[in-house]
Amino acid sequence: MNIADQIYQLGLVKPVLDRGGSIHPLIIPADKTNGTGLMNPSILVQPHNIICNIRHVNYTLYHSENKKFQHRYGPLQYLHPEDDRHLRTWNYYTVLDSNFDIKSTQQVDTSGHDVEPIWEFVGLEDARLVRWDDHLYLTGVRRDTTTNGQGRMELSEIQITDCQAKEIQRWRIPAPGDDTSYCEKNWMPVLDQPYHYVKWTNPTEVVRYDPETQQTHTVFLDQSAFIRGLPDLRGGSQVIPYGDHYLALTHEVNLFKSEHGQKDAVYRHRFIVWTRDWHLVRITDSFSFMDADIEFCCGAAWQDNNLLVSFGYQDNAAFVLRMPREFLDDIIWGPCEAARGLDWGGIQANSWFQNQVYDEVFAHDVYRMHFPVEEGDVVVDVGASVGPFLWQIAPARPAQVYCLEPEPDLYRTLQRNASRLDVPVTLLNQAMADRSGTAMVSGLFDPSRTDMSDGRDAQATPSITFLGLLAQYNI
């Protein structure tokens, strides 16, 4: 089972542990929290210590993971104190030791800036830790300042002393543009670019907030890079440097009704990699952490040669996952090794199509899932594109490969790639169809296409039948 399939089937944590990683619970004594939920921690590694913000809430979440023992009001329920139906959040500033045990913890004192809440969600939710311009901040969403729960990201400066973690300044961050949207949340702060956030991932939008003018401006947005077929990819962890790239974890949520019409949800995550000028280069498949439906990641940081990921589990537990760098590299770049040197040609103009092909051939090895290519095999590659499958199977040393690709530009790139391999290859600038000669074929490569063909784009194309191919080449 390859790494992507292991993570999909088992969750991220189990394969990480199998590769030398570790997982560490973050536990605040119950006499501080009354035993209700700890969740969604955000970790930050500083030169002399490791710190973490842990969100504490005044409820316990019940979620029926296998839908066998559902609460009478549905599979997903918030169990509140009897005298308080608000959803309240407090934040705890914690210092961790080298084993990720809590050395000290202090509730962040926000009393100097709090006002009477006028909506049912109270407090700064899912706050990420950042240090910008040598100031320590929590930045998350607050929804208790309007009667309709309008959410805005806030920037909260925290001052730390031996006995206290205290909020000393607070800014409410407007959305870029006309600032009329209902809820702005889960922006991902960019660790090495002060006051910059990734607001959206697909397409990537980067914004900058100016604390002096209290205005927010979009500094990067490429609508043409939108990839259809993906869910909304929201934050997420901080955005952290990753070699010559940026890395973050995003989340996506499927909100739906159970079979009895009651609220339910499934959360999943992905690793996202950008170039330093914000062009998406990798979006992994979605995954859980510990095979649960309700999980949420608020933190990512480097410690030596390990990635630290902090996440919450079912709104009731907080963890730090230590992941060896080489395992992360395998997740992100492992499939790329098989693709190294492949000329993608004109496909690079369509990131949606390139990602589709890359994932099918290199990340998931779909075409060899049931029938591995072995030495001496004869292989027919229908719709060979620029030759990624040919590139992948070349080390197996098949006896002969027949590649059919009707699109002229892709076919020329296929010729270049095939010429660089020591494999007997026959190339045909034709489609496989139900008749030889010319056939109407849909779904040919289109640089502007960002979804699957609906069959209405058929065009006359040189073609050959499967039996015709066998006869022509005496296969």
XYZ file of C-alpha atoms in Angstrom:
475
model
C 0.000 0.000 0.000
C 1.521 3.356 -1.002
C 1.771 6.278 1.419
C -1.248 8.155 0.054
C -3.472 5.094 0.425
C -2.144 4.368 3.936
C -2.997 7.884 5.052
C -6.417 7.756 3.393
C -7.349 4.426 5.003
C -5.705 4.768 8.431
C -5.480 8.511 9.031
C -2.230 10.463 9.111
C -1.146 9.590 12.656
C -0.680 5.815 12.287
C 1.692 5.992 9.264
C 3.627 8.797 10.989
C 4.108 6.638 14.074
C 5.219 3.735 11.897
C 7.890 5.989 10.416
C 9.396 7.122 13.718
C 7.098 9.997 14.623
C 5.237 10.504 17.884
C 1.993 11.928 19.230
C 1.578 13.906 22.451
C -1.632 14.859 24.280
C -1.942 18.381 25.651
C -3.772 18.203 28.984
C -4.697 21.150 31.187
C -5.772 20.143 34.718
C -9.525 19.822 35.079
C -9.583 22.200 38.050
C -8.778 24.978 35.557
C -11.286 23.926 32.891
C -14.126 22.217 34.780
C -13.448 19.221 32.596
C -14.998 20.570 29.391
C -13.417 20.499 25.958
C -9.812 21.282 25.036
C -9.339 21.635 21.310
C -7.631 23.119 18.269
C -4.177 23.983 19.668
C -1.793 26.224 17.760
C 1.911 25.544 18.189
C 4.804 27.956 17.683
C 8.507 27.132 18.001
C 10.592 30.059 19.251
C 14.387 30.245 19.590
C 14.350 29.302 23.278
C 11.047 27.499 23.837
C 7.981 25.881 22.341
C 4.672 27.556 23.053
C 1.121 26.598 22.264
C -2.302 28.177 22.472
C -5.017 25.729 23.511
C -8.666 26.562 23.006
C -10.950 25.695 25.924
C -14.734 25.610 25.435
C -17.637 25.357 27.870
C -19.205 22.303 26.267
C -18.525 18.690 25.508
C -19.092 17.567 21.939
C -20.851 14.295 21.307
C -20.414 12.803 17.850
C -21.574 9.351 16.845
C -18.661 8.324 14.631
C -20.210 5.094 13.321
C -23.795 6.336 13.580
C -24.714 3.391 15.802
C -25.360 5.212 19.089
C -26.780 8.582 18.169
C -27.926 11.213 20.625
C -31.704 11.582 20.683
C -31.290 14.960 18.960
C -28.894 13.709 16.311
C -25.380 12.354 15.691
C -23.623 15.678 16.424
C -24.510 17.526 19.612
C -23.008 20.230 21.831
C -23.616 19.331 25.468
C -23.687 22.635 27.373
C -23.937 23.445 31.050
C -27.595 23.614 32.033
C -27.359 27.296 32.925
C -25.441 28.513 29.853
C -26.381 27.838 26.245
C -23.694 30.137 24.846
C -20.697 28.632 23.054
C -17.850 30.175 25.027
C -14.134 30.093 24.246
C -11.155 30.807 26.480
C -7.537 30.577 25.367
C -4.662 29.120 27.370
C -1.064 30.135 26.727
C 1.141 27.110 27.428
C 4.871 26.448 27.434
C 5.953 22.951 26.403
C 9.127 21.094 27.271
C 11.203 19.107 24.773
C 8.879 16.111 25.219
C 5.832 18.307 24.512
C 4.582 18.052 28.074
C 3.081 21.234 29.501
C 5.537 23.089 31.777
C 3.206 25.970 32.529
C -0.188 27.225 31.446
C -2.045 30.496 31.918
C -5.458 31.554 30.760
C -5.087 34.577 28.471
C -6.551 37.574 30.286
C -8.691 39.493 27.771
C -10.687 41.470 30.328
C -9.128 44.810 29.352
C -10.697 44.670 25.908
C -13.797 42.527 26.374
C -17.262 44.016 26.063
C -20.604 42.462 26.873
C -21.195 39.810 24.160
C -24.330 40.241 22.069
C -24.341 36.925 20.250
C -24.219 33.286 21.325
C -20.615 32.478 20.226
C -18.356 34.221 22.728
C -14.577 34.681 22.608
C -11.702 34.406 20.141
C -12.100 31.095 18.325
C -9.392 28.898 16.777
C -6.642 31.420 17.446
C -3.289 30.836 15.747
C -0.053 31.897 17.391
C 2.325 34.115 15.411
C 5.265 36.358 16.200
C 5.438 39.334 13.851
C 7.900 42.223 14.238
C 8.883 40.761 17.621
C 5.300 40.987 18.921
C 3.373 37.890 19.966
C -0.171 37.622 18.625
C -3.192 35.396 18.704
C -5.250 35.698 15.557
C -8.632 34.033 15.124
C -12.295 34.828 14.571
C -14.649 36.649 16.930
C -18.419 36.610 16.446
C -19.821 38.154 19.629
C -19.763 41.852 18.673
C -22.885 41.968 16.466
C -26.418 40.741 17.012
C -26.284 38.475 13.941
C -22.925 36.834 14.694
C -20.967 38.504 11.898
C -17.472 37.050 12.098
C -14.223 38.895 11.557
C -10.632 37.891 12.087
C -8.997 39.653 15.004
C -5.380 40.318 15.895
C -4.718 40.177 19.608
C -1.308 41.174 20.979
C -0.301 39.128 24.018
C 2.154 40.161 26.711
C 3.769 37.331 28.677
C 5.171 37.655 32.200
C 6.078 35.014 34.759
C 2.604 35.056 36.226
C 0.344 36.302 33.469
C -0.581 36.118 29.775
C -2.476 39.319 29.039
C -4.028 40.825 25.925
C -2.702 44.366 25.559
C -4.061 45.366 22.136
C -6.834 44.152 19.858
C -7.647 44.903 16.225
C -10.738 43.750 14.349
C -9.643 43.021 10.773
C -11.958 44.108 7.964
C -12.351 42.019 4.847
C -10.662 43.446 1.752
C -12.957 45.473 -0.466
C -16.389 46.530 0.744
C -16.284 44.491 4.000
C -19.914 43.369 3.753
C -19.411 39.608 3.925
C -21.066 37.755 6.797
C -18.273 35.650 8.224
C -14.530 35.903 7.675
C -12.699 33.139 9.534
C -9.824 30.676 9.325
C -7.430 32.985 7.514
C -3.963 31.434 7.736
C -1.234 33.792 8.998
C 2.024 33.666 7.045
C 4.742 33.137 9.617
C 7.562 35.046 7.899
C 5.447 37.821 6.303
C 4.076 40.094 9.034
C 0.336 40.783 8.866
C -0.142 38.632 5.760
C -2.753 35.893 5.575
C -3.796 33.280 3.057
C -7.508 34.042 2.948
C -8.441 31.418 0.362
C -6.490 28.533 -1.131
C -8.329 27.725 -4.376
C -7.722 30.114 -6.010
C -5.070 31.415 -3.640
C -5.801 34.853 -2.238
C -3.211 36.519 -0.001
C -4.176 39.626 1.964
C -2.274 42.077 4.144
C -3.718 43.899 7.126
C -2.217 47.263 8.108
C -2.632 47.862 11.867
C -1.937 51.587 11.399
C -4.578 52.291 8.745
C -6.736 49.342 9.882
C -7.320 48.410 6.256
C -6.936 45.058 4.493
C -5.768 44.725 0.899
C -5.443 41.768 -1.428
C -1.804 41.418 -2.464
C -2.143 38.241 -4.563
C -5.070 36.639 -6.356
C -4.974 34.526 -9.501
C -8.530 33.609 -10.513
C -7.238 31.735 -13.553
C -5.581 29.179 -11.256
C -8.916 28.022 -9.842
C -9.146 24.210 -9.857
C -12.662 22.882 -10.304
C -13.828 19.776 -8.516
C -12.225 20.623 -5.167
C -14.203 21.563 -2.062
C -13.592 24.887 -0.335
C -10.093 24.639 1.155
C -10.039 26.739 4.321
C -7.493 27.316 7.054
C -5.862 25.603 8.705
C -2.533 26.012 10.293
C -0.145 28.897 10.015
C 1.643 29.110 6.643
C 5.270 28.154 7.238
C 8.426 28.053 5.100
C 9.180 24.669 3.520
C 12.499 24.763 1.700
C 11.950 27.033 -1.299
C 8.183 26.776 -0.813
C 5.409 27.508 1.651
C 3.453 24.796 3.440
C 0.133 24.746 5.300
C -2.601 22.354 6.321
C -6.121 23.269 5.244
C -9.478 21.832 6.207
C -12.667 21.123 4.328
C -16.018 20.339 5.874
C -19.025 18.468 4.570
C -22.118 19.635 6.478
C -25.142 17.466 5.870
C -28.290 15.987 7.379
C -28.415 12.504 8.838
C -30.925 9.924 7.699
C -33.304 11.447 10.247
C -32.730 14.999 9.009
C -30.417 16.025 11.845
C -27.134 17.950 11.665
C -23.936 16.027 10.941
C -20.477 16.867 9.628
C -17.211 15.405 8.385
C -13.925 17.341 8.505
C -10.870 16.436 6.440
C -7.454 18.017 5.895
C -4.849 18.426 3.157
C -1.245 19.538 2.873
C -0.880 22.514 0.541
C 2.392 23.651 -1.018
C 2.970 26.948 -2.811
C 5.984 28.521 -4.463
C 7.276 31.597 -2.643
C 5.304 33.737 -5.141
C 2.059 31.884 -4.261
C 1.575 29.502 -7.146
C 0.050 26.199 -6.021
C 2.312 23.260 -6.733
C 0.880 20.454 -4.550
C -2.501 19.673 -3.057
C -2.551 16.281 -1.373
C -5.599 14.083 -1.082
C -7.787 14.729 1.936
C -7.140 12.805 5.141
C -8.130 12.494 8.789
C -5.658 12.478 11.647
C -6.999 9.626 13.759
C -9.838 8.345 11.573
C -12.438 10.578 13.211
C -14.979 12.828 11.507
C -14.526 15.879 13.757
C -10.896 17.038 13.808
C -9.299 20.433 13.253
C -5.734 21.671 12.735
C -4.611 25.124 13.905
C -0.836 24.784 14.008
C 2.311 23.791 12.144
C 5.931 24.489 13.041
C 9.437 23.173 12.457
C 11.529 21.723 15.258
C 14.929 20.570 14.047
C 14.122 18.086 11.270
C 10.550 17.444 12.320
C 7.240 19.007 11.395
C 5.027 19.618 14.433
C 1.309 19.591 13.710
C -1.145 20.591 16.430
C -4.762 19.518 16.094
C -7.979 18.974 17.996
C -9.960 15.754 18.168
C -13.758 15.864 18.428
C -13.569 19.223 20.258
C -12.542 17.224 23.346
C -8.789 16.649 23.047
C -5.675 18.439 21.832
C -2.550 16.825 20.401
C 0.857 17.577 18.923
C 2.000 15.218 16.169
C 5.751 15.057 15.513
C 6.400 14.063 11.910
C 9.893 13.360 10.545
C 10.780 15.676 7.673
C 11.617 12.776 5.352
C 8.106 11.347 5.818
C 6.549 14.691 4.935
C 8.815 14.870 1.889
C 7.585 11.435 0.831
C 3.984 12.625 1.120
C 4.616 15.834 -0.790
C 7.351 14.966 -3.234
C 7.559 11.152 -3.214
C 5.371 10.702 -6.285
C 7.383 13.466 -7.948
C 10.479 11.272 -7.950
C 8.809 8.920 -10.422
C 7.844 11.944 -12.516
C 11.267 13.581 -12.362
C 12.483 14.585 -15.803
C 9.106 14.160 -17.530
C 8.391 16.961 -20.005
C 4.797 18.034 -19.325
C 4.696 20.290 -22.361
C 1.436 22.166 -22.906
C -0.249 20.381 -20.005
C 1.465 22.827 -17.660
C -0.928 25.495 -18.922
C -3.803 23.648 -17.232
C -3.066 22.979 -13.555
C -6.396 21.165 -13.064
C -5.612 18.638 -15.803
C -1.980 18.250 -14.755
C -3.023 17.527 -11.152
C -5.581 14.984 -12.354
C -3.000 13.133 -14.428
C -0.304 13.415 -11.768
C -2.543 11.986 -9.045
C -3.864 9.138 -11.191
C -0.491 8.020 -12.481
C 2.100 8.930 -9.864
C 0.346 9.533 -6.530
C -2.138 6.648 -6.678
C -0.731 4.403 -9.403
C -4.310 3.784 -10.553
C -3.460 1.988 -13.792
C -1.309 -0.645 -12.091
C -3.595 -1.177 -9.123
C -4.909 -4.516 -10.395
C -2.462 -5.437 -13.157
C 1.168 -4.523 -12.425
C 3.397 -4.102 -15.462
C 6.170 -6.689 -15.469
C 9.253 -7.312 -17.556
C 8.343 -8.661 -20.989
C 4.743 -7.372 -20.970
C 3.053 -5.760 -23.976
C 1.248 -2.574 -22.910
C -1.343 -0.506 -24.770
C -1.596 3.047 -23.370
C -4.814 4.623 -24.674
C -4.911 8.398 -24.295
C -1.208 8.463 -23.483
C -1.110 12.255 -23.169
C 2.550 13.334 -22.915
C 3.591 9.903 -21.680
C 3.374 9.912 -17.844
C 2.315 6.266 -17.669
C 5.012 5.289 -20.162
C 7.502 7.198 -18.004
C 6.335 5.384 -14.894
C 6.484 1.832 -16.289
C 9.784 2.171 -18.178
C 11.855 0.777 -15.255
C 9.761 -2.439 -15.419
C 11.199 -3.044 -18.923
C 8.073 -4.058 -20.864
C 8.741 -5.786 -24.203
C 6.664 -3.283 -26.184
C 4.446 -0.282 -25.461
C 1.847 1.148 -27.863
C 0.876 4.748 -27.033
C -2.149 6.402 -28.634
C -2.612 10.170 -28.279
C -4.766 12.111 -30.770
C -4.085 15.699 -29.614
C -1.251 17.045 -31.839
C 0.585 19.190 -29.267
C 0.515 16.496 -26.592
C 1.609 13.949 -29.186
C 4.711 15.988 -30.053
C 5.653 16.129 -26.349
C 4.993 12.383 -26.122
C 7.468 11.838 -28.956
C 10.142 13.801 -27.086
C 9.578 11.905 -23.842
C 9.523 8.495 -25.565
C 12.788 9.229 -27.337
C 14.515 9.596 -23.963
C 13.532 6.133 -22.708
C 15.199 2.814 -23.381
C 11.873 1.055 -24.043
C 10.482 -0.218 -27.368
C 7.605 2.183 -28.086
C 5.206 2.570 -31.003
C 3.480 5.957 -31.076
C 0.146 6.606 -32.830
C -1.309 10.079 -33.297
C -4.792 8.570 -33.121
C -7.673 7.984 -30.760
C -9.076 4.558 -29.984
C -12.711 4.443 -31.052
C -15.439 2.171 -32.373
C -14.301 2.671 -35.949
C -10.988 3.019 -37.748
C -10.369 6.082 -39.927
C -12.150 9.050 -38.363
C -14.440 9.138 -35.334
C -16.117 11.800 -33.216
C -14.151 11.918 -29.957
C -14.892 14.069 -26.903
C -12.676 15.036 -23.996
C -9.541 15.931 -25.962
C -7.067 18.116 -24.106
C -8.168 21.740 -23.786
C -5.894 24.225 -21.950
C -8.963 26.057 -20.605
C -10.897 23.009 -19.359
C -11.310 22.681 -15.613
C -13.778 19.790 -15.376
C -14.594 16.485 -17.029
C -16.076 16.516 -20.528
C -19.857 16.215 -20.758
C -19.550 14.718 -24.251
C -20.698 17.816 -26.108
C -17.195 18.792 -27.260
C -16.749 15.881 -29.689
C -14.673 16.533 -32.784
C -13.585 14.507 -35.787
C -10.343 12.724 -34.910
C -8.110 10.119 -36.619
C -8.955 6.803 -34.984
C -8.333 3.079 -34.827
C -10.289 0.270 -33.169
C -8.741 -2.037 -30.607
C -9.055 -5.022 -32.915
C -7.596 -2.920 -35.719
C -4.577 -2.139 -33.548
C -4.058 -5.807 -32.735
C -4.275 -6.748 -36.401
C -2.085 -3.903 -37.692
C 0.778 -4.694 -35.312
C 0.233 -8.434 -35.057
C -0.146 -8.218 -31.305
